[in-house]
Coordinates of C-alpha atoms in Angstrom, one line a residue:
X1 CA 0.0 0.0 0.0
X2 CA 1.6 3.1 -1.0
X3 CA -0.4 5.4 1.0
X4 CA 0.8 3.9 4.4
X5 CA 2.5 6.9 5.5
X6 CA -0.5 9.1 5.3
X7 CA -2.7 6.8 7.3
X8 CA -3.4 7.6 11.3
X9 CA -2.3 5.4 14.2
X10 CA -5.3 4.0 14.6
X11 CA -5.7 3.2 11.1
X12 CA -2.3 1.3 10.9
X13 CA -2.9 -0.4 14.3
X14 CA -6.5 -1.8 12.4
X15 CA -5.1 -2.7 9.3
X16 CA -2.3 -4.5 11.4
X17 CA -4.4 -6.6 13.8
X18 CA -6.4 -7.7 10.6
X19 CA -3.1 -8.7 9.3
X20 CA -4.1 -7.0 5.8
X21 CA -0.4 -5.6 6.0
X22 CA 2.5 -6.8 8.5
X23 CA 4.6 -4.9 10.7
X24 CA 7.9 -5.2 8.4
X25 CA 6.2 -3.9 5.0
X26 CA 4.9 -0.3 7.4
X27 CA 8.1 0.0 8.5
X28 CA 9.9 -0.6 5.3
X29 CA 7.1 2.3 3.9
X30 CA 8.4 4.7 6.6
X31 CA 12.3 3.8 6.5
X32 CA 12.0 4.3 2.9
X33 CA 9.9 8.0 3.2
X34 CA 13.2 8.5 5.6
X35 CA 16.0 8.1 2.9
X36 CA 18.0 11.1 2.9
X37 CA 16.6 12.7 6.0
X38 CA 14.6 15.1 4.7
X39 CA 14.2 18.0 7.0
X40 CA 16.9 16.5 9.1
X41 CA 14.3 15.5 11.0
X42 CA 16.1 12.1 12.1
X43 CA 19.7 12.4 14.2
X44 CA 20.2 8.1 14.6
X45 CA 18.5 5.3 12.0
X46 CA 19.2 2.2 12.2
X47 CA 16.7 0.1 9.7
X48 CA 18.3 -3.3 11.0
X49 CA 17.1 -2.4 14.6
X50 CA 13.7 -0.8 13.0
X51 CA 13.4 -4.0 11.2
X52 CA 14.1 -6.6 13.8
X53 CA 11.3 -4.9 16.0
X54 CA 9.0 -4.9 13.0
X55 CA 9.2 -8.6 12.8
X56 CA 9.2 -9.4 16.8
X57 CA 5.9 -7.8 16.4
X58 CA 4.9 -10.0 13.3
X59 CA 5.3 -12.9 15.4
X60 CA 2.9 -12.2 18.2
X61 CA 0.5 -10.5 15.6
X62 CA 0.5 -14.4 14.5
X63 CA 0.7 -16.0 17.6
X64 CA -2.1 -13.5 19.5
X65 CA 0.0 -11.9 21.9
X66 CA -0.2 -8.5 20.3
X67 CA -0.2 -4.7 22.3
X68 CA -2.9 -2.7 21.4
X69 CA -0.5 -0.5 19.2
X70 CA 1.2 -3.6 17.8
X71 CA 3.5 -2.7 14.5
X72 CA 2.7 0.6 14.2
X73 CA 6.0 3.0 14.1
X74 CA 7.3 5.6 16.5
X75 CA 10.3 7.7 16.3
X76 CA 11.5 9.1 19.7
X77 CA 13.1 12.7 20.5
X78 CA 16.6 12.2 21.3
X79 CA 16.4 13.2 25.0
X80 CA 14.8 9.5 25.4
X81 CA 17.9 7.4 26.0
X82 CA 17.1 4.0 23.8
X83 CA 19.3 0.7 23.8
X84 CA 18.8 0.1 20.1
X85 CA 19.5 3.8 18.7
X86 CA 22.3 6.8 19.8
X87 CA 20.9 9.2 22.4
X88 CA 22.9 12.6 22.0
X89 CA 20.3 15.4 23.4
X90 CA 20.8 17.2 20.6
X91 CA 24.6 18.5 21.9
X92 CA 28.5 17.3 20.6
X93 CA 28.3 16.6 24.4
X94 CA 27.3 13.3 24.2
X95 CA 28.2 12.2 20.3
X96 CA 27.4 8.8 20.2
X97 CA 26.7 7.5 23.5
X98 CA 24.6 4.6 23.8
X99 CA 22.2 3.7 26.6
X100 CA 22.0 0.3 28.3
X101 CA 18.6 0.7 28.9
X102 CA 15.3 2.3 27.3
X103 CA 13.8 5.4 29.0
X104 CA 10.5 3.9 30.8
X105 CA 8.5 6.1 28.0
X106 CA 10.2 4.0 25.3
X107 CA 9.6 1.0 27.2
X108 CA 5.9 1.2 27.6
X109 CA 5.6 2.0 24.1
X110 CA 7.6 -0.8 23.1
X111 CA 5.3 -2.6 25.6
X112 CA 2.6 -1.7 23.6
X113 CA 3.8 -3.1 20.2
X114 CA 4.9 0.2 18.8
X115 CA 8.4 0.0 16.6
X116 CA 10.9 2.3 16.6
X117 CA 11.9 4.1 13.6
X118 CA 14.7 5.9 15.0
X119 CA 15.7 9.2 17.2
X120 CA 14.5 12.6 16.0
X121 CA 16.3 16.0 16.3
X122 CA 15.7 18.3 19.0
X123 CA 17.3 21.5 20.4
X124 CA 20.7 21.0 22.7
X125 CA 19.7 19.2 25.6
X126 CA 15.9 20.7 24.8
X127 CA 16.8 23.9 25.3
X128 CA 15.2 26.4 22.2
X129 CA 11.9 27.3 20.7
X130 CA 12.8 26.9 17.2
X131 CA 15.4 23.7 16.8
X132 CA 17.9 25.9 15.5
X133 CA 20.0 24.9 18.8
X134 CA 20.7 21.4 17.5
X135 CA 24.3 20.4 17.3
X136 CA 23.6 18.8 14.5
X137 CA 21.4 21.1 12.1
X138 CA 18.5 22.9 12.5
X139 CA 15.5 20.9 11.9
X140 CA 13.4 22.5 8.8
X141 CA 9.5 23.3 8.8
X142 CA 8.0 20.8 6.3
X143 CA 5.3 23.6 5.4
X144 CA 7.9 26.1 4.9
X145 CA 11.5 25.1 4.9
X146 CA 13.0 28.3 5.3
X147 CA 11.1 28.5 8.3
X148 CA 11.6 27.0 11.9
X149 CA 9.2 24.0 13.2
X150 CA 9.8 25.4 16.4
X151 CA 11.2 23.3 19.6
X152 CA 12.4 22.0 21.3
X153 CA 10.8 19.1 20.3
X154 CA 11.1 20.2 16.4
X155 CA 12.3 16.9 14.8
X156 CA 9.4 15.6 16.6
X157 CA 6.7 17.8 14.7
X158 CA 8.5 17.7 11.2
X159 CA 8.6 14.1 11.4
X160 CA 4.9 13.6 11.8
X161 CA 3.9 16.8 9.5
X162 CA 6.3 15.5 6.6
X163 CA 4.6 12.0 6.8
X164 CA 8.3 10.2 8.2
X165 CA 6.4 8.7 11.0
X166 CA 2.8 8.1 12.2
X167 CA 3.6 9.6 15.8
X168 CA 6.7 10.5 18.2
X169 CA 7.5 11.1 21.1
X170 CA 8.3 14.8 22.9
X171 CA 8.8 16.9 25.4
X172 CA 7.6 19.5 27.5
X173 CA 9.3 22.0 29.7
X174 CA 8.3 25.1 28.7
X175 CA 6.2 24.5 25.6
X176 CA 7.9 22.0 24.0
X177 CA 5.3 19.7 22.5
X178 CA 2.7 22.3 21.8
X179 CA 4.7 25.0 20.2
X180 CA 6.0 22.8 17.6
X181 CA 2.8 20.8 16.8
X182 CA 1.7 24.2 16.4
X183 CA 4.3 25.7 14.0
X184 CA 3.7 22.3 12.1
X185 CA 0.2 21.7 12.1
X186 CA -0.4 18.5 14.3
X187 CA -1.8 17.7 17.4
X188 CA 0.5 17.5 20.8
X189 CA -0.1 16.8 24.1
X190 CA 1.5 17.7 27.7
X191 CA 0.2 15.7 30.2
X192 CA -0.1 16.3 34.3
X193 CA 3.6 16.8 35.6
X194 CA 4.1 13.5 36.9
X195 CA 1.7 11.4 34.6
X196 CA 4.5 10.1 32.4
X197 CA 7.4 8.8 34.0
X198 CA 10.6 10.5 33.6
X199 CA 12.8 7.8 33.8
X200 CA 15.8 7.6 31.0
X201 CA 14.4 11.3 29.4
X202 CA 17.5 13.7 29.9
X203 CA 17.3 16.4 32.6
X204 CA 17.0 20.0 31.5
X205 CA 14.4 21.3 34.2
X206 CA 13.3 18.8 36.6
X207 CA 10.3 20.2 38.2
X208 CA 9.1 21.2 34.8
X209 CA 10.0 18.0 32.0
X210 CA 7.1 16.1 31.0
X211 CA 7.2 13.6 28.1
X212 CA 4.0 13.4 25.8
X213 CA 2.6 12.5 22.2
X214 CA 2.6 14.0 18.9
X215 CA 0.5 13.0 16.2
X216 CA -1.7 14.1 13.3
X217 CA -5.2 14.0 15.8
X218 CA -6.1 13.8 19.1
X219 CA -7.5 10.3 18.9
X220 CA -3.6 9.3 17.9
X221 CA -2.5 11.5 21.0
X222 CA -4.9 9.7 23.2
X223 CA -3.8 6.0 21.8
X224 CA -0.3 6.6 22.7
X225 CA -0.7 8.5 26.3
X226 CA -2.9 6.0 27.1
X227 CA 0.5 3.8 26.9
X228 CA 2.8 6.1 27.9
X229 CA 1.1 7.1 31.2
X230 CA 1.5 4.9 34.7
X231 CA 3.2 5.4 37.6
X232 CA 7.1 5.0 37.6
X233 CA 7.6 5.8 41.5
X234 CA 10.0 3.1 41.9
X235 CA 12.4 4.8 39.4
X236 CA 11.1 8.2 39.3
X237 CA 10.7 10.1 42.7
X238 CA 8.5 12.8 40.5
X239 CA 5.9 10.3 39.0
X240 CA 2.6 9.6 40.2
X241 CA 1.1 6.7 41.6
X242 CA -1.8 6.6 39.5
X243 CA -3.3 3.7 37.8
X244 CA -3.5 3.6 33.7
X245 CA -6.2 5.3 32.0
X246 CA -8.2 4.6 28.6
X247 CA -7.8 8.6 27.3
X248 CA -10.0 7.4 24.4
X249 CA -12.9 6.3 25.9
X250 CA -14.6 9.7 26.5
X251 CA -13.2 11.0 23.0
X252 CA -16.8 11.1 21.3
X253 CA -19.0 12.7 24.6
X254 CA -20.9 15.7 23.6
X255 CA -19.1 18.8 24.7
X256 CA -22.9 20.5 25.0
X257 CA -22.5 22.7 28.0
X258 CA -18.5 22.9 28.0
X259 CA -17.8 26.0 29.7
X260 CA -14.3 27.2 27.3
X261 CA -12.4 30.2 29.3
X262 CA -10.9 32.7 27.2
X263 CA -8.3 34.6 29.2
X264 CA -8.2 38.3 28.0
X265 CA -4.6 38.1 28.9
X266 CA -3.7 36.0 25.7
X267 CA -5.3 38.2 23.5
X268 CA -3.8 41.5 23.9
X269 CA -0.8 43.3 22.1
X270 CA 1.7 41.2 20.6
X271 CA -1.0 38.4 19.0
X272 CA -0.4 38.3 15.4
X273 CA -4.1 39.5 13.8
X274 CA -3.6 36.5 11.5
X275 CA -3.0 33.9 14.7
X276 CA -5.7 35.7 16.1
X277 CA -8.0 35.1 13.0
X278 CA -7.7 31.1 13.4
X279 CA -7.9 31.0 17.3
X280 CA -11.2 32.6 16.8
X281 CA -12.5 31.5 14.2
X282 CA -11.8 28.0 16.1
X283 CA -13.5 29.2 19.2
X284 CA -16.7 30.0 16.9
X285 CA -16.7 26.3 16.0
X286 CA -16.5 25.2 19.7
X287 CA -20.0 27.6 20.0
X288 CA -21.4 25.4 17.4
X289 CA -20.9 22.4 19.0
X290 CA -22.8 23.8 22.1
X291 CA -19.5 24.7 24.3
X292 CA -19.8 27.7 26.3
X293 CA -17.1 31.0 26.0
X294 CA -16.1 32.9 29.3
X295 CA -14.2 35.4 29.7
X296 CA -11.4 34.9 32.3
X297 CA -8.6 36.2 33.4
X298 CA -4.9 34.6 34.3
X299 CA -3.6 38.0 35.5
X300 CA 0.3 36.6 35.9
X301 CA 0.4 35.5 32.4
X302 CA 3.5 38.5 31.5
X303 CA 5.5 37.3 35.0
X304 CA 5.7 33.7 33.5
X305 CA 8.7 34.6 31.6
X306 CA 10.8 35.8 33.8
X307 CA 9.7 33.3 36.7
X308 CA 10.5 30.6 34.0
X309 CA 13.8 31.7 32.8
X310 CA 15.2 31.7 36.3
X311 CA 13.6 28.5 37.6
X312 CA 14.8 26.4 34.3
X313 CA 18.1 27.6 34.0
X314 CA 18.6 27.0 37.8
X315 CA 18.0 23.8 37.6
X316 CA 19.5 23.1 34.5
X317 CA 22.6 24.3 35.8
X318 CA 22.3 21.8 38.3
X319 CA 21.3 18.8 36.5
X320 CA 23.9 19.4 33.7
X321 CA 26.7 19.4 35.9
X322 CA 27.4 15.8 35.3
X323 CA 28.7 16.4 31.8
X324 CA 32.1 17.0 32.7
X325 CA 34.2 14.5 31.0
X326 CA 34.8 12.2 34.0
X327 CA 32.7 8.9 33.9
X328 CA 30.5 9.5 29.9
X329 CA 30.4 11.8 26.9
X330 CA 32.8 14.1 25.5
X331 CA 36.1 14.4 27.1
X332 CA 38.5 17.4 25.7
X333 CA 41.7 15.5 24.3
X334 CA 44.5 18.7 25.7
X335 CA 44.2 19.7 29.3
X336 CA 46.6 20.0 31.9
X337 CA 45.1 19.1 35.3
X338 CA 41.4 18.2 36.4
X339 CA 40.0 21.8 36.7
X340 CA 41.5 22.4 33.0
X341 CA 39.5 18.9 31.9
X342 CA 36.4 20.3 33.1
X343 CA 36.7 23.7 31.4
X344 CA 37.6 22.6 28.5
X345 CA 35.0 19.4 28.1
X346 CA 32.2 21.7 28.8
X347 CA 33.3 24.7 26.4
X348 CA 34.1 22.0 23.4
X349 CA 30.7 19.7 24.0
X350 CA 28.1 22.5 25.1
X351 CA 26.6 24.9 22.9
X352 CA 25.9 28.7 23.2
X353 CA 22.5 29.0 24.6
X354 CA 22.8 25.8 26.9
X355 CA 25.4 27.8 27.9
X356 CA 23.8 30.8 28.9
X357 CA 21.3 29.1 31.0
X358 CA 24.0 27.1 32.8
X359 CA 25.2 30.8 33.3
X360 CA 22.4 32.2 34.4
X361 CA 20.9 29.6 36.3
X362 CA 24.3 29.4 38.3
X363 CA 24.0 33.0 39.0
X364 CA 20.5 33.1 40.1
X365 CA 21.4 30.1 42.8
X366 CA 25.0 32.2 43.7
X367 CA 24.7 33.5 47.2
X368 CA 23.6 36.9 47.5
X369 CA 21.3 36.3 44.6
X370 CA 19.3 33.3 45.6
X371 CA 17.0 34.6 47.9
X372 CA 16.4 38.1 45.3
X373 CA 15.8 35.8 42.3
X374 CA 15.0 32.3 42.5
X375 CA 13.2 32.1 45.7
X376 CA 11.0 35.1 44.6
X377 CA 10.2 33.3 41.4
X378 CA 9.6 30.4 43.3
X379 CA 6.7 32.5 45.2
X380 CA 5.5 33.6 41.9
X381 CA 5.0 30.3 40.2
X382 CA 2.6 29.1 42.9
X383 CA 0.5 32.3 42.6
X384 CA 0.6 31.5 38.6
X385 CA -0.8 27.9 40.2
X386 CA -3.1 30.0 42.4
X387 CA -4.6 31.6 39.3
X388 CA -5.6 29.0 36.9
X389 CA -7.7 27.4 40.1
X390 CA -9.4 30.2 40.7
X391 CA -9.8 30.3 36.6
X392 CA -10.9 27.0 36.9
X393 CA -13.8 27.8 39.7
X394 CA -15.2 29.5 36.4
X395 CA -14.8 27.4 33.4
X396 CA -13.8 23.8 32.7
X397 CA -11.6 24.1 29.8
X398 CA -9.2 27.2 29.2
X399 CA -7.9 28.1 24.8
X400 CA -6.2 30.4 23.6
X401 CA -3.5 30.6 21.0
X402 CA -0.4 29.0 21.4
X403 CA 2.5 31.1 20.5
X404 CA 2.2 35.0 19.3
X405 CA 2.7 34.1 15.8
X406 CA 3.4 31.6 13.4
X407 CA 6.8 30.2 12.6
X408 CA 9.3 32.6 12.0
X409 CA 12.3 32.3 9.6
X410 CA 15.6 30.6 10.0
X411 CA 17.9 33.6 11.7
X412 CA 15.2 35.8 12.4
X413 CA 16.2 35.4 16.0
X414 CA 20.0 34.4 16.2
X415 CA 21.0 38.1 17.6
X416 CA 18.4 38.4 20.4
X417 CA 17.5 35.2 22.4
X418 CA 14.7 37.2 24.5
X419 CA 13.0 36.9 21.2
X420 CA 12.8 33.4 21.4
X421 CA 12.0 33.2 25.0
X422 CA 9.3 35.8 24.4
X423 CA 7.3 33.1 22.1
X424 CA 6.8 30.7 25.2
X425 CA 4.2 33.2 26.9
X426 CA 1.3 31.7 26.3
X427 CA 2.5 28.1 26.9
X428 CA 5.1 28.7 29.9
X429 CA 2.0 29.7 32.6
X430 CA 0.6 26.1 32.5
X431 CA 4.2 24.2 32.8
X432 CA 4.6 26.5 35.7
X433 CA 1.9 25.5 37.3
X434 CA 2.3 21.5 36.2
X435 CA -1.4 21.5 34.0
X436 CA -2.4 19.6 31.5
X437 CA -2.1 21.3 28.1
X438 CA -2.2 20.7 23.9
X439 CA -1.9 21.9 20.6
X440 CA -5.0 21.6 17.8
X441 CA -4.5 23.0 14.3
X442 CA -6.7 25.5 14.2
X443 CA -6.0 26.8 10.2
X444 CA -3.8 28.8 9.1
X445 CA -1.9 32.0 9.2
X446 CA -0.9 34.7 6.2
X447 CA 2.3 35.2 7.5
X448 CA 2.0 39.1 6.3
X449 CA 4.5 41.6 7.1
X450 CA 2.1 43.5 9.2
X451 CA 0.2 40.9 11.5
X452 CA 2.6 38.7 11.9
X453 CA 6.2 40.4 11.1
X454 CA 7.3 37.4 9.2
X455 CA 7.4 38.1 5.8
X456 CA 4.9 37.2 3.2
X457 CA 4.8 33.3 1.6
X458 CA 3.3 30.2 2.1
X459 CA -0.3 29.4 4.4
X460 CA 1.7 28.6 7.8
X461 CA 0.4 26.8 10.3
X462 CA -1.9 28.2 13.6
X463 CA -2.6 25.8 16.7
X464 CA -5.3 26.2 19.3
X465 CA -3.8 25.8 22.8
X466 CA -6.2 24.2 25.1
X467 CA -5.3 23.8 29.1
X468 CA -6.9 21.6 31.5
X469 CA -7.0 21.0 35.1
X470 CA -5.0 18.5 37.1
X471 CA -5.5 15.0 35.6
X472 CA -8.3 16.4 33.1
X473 CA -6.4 14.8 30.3
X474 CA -9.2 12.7 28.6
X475 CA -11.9 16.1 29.1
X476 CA -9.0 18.4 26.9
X477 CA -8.7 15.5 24.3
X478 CA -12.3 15.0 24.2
X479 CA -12.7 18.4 23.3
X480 CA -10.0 18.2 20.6
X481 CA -11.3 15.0 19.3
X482 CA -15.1 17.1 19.0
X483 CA -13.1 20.4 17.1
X484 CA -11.5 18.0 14.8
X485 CA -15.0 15.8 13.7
X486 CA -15.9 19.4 12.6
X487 CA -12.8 20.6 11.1
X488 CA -10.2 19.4 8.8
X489 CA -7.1 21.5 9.4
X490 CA -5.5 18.3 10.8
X491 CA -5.8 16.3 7.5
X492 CA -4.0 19.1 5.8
X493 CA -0.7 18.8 5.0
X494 CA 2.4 20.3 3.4
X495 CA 3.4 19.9 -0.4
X496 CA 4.6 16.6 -1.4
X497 CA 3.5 14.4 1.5

């Protein structure tokens, strides 16, 4: 079948429990749609790994002992450490290491039946909102390839947009699944701090990391967090003990009544008009299908930024300490004593911007500065907490757009950093605060000069952020499922795919 690639997760899983195609002929589809990397999407493939999963999964498709998800391909965001595929973060830092052991995401998937196509392309050690922090290349935006797909989790969404795999794997610190799904026009999901287990994902912010799905709809999303999720606690002091849960089996409840807030704050200056266009014109189909709008406010949303850029770096500088040359990863070949090994290592194998968070993260935890910066910010993010519950008291769902604009250009941004940072507002309040929260495509921008300051050219991507409240994954993806039974701006996609 030559349309393979083009077919949802669901759709493969069906077509592979009926056994009207194996596991080996999808993967060779997708390995195939891989040659060449295209988008550089892909940073490790290994076909004769892909391809020995494929038929392990063959065999229990014959013998009865499939996963729900049996055969049906994954690729994983290379902050997953994997057994049968490099894990490098992104960074020259850790250049071909290889994991004994699968991250507990990787291994519930695998659990599951899914095969692995290989290990995707993400900023440095996930530090970036437009995967131009890669060690390895910036990733390319299938709809545009001049333009970013966003990050950090940007091999992720180019994978999935450009057809190159049914689904991957992400992550979340800051924005990380959602911005990218929505710069590429898929669906992405964050789940509950703690629901995924962050066992074998690479540090950058521990309090705020959370792994999640990224697919084409949220009935994919809800297949694989459905896998993903379970508690960990025996390996991962931050999961929760909470038993599995079916995300799809609220997917088709009417969403009559659904009270939607709309929080004035991300709707103010700075919205691109044409991001704006899309968000509402998707909150006007939410009316249709009986859902409720109210007004809210989240009256912190402007403090997230600078709560978030002290509380990640802090800990990143923290949790990146360990790369120093002594037991794994890159070790600098000329150095005169210990102290010179370290300087060295860490000025060869880190890049600039996981630099400057290491530097500022330090600084912010330096003594005289801790209590002025870090613990204030601290203070901060629970009132950011505070707010969405007393958002909540109002409304059961919160939207709004996802990022100020749609993607922006290749360079656009390599002289100001802050620029970057700034196009995490809308998604950094609800890693703050731990919420659930996803991406939906919600159309698509005109990328004019004047809305959106990117330049005129092709229809670009616009996603529709929606926020939940603590474990309220299955109401958000409900209410994405609903949106996208009335829509079809998640069928869409780019030239040539």
């Amino acid at each position: 079948m030559s349309d393979l690639h083009n077919l949802s997760v669901k759709a493969l899983a069906n077509l592979l429990q009926t056994k009207e195609v194996s596991a080996v002929e999808v993967a060779t589809r997708f390995l195939a749609r891989m040659g060449g990397n295209p988008h550089n999407a892909f940073l490790d493939i290994d076909s004769e790994a892909t391809l020995a999963q494929a038929r392990a999964s063959d065999a229990k498709l014959a013998d009865g002992t499939a996963g729900p998800l049996e055969g049906v391909p994954v690729a994983h965001k290379d902050v997953f450490v994997t057994r049968d595929f490099a894990t490098t973060a992104g960074s020259k830092m850790l250049s071909g290491y290889r994991s004994p052991f699968d991250a507990t995401v990787v291994q519930r998937l695998r659990t599951a039946g899914m095969v692995s196509l290989g290990k995707l392309n993400c900023d440095e050690f996930a530090m970036g909102s437009a995967n131009e922090n890669s060690a390895y290349g910036p990733v390319q935006n299938p709809w545009d390839t001049a333009r970013v797909p966003g990050g950090s989790s940007g091999g992720s969404a180019a994978a999935v947009a450009a057809g190159l795999a049914p689904a991957a794997t992400g992550t979340d610190t800051g924005g990380s699944i959602r911005q990218p799904a929505s710069f590429c026009g898929i669906t992405g999901i964050k789940p509950t701090y703690g629901r995924a287990s962050r066992y074998g994902m690479i540090a950058y912010a521990s309090s705020l990391d959370q792994a999640g799905p990224m697919a084409r709809s949220a009935e994919d999303c809800a297949l694989l967090l459905s896998a993903m999720c379970g508690g960990d606690i025996d390996r991962d002091s931050t999961s929760l003990d909470m038993p599995t849960e079916d995300f799809t089996a609220s997917l088709n409840n009417s969403i009559e009544g659904l009270r939607i807030g709309v929080p004035q704050e991300f709707f103010g200056e700075g919205l691109a008009a044409d991001v704006r266009a899309a968000v509402d014109s998707a909150l006007r189909e939410y009316e249709k299908l009986g859902a409720k709008l109210v007004p809210i406010s989240l009256p912190r949303t402007e403090l997230s930024i600078p709560v978030y850029y002290i509380i990640a770096p802090a800990e990143a500088s923290s949790n990146l300490s360990r790369f120093d040359g002594v037991k794994f990863g890159h070790r600098a070949k000329d150095y005169t004593d210990l102290v010179d090994m370290y300087k060295k290592t860490r000025a060869e194998g880190f890049g600039n911007e996981v630099k400057r968070r290491i530097m500022t993260g330090a600084y912010v935890l330096s003594h005289g500065y801790y209590d002025a910066y870090y613990l204030q910010a601290q203070k901060i993010r629970r009132m950011i907490a505070d707010d969405f519950q007393n958002a909540f008291k109002q409304c059961d769902v919160i939207a709004g757009p996802v990022a100020p604009s749609v993607a922006w250009k290749f360079g656009d941004n390599a002289n100001d950093p802050v620029a970057d940072y700034l196009a995490d507002i809308f998604t950094l309040p609800a890693s703050l605060a731990g919420l659930p929260a996803m991406s939906v495509p919600a159309g698509f921008g005109t990328g004019d000069m004047q809305n959106s300051g990117t330049g005129i050219g092709k229809p670009l991507p616009v996603g529709l952020q929606l926020i939940g409240n603590y474990f309220k994954e299955a109401q958000l993806l409900n209410a994405a499922h609903r949106l996208q039974q009335a829509t079809d701006f998640h069928l869409q996609k780019p030239a040539g795919v």
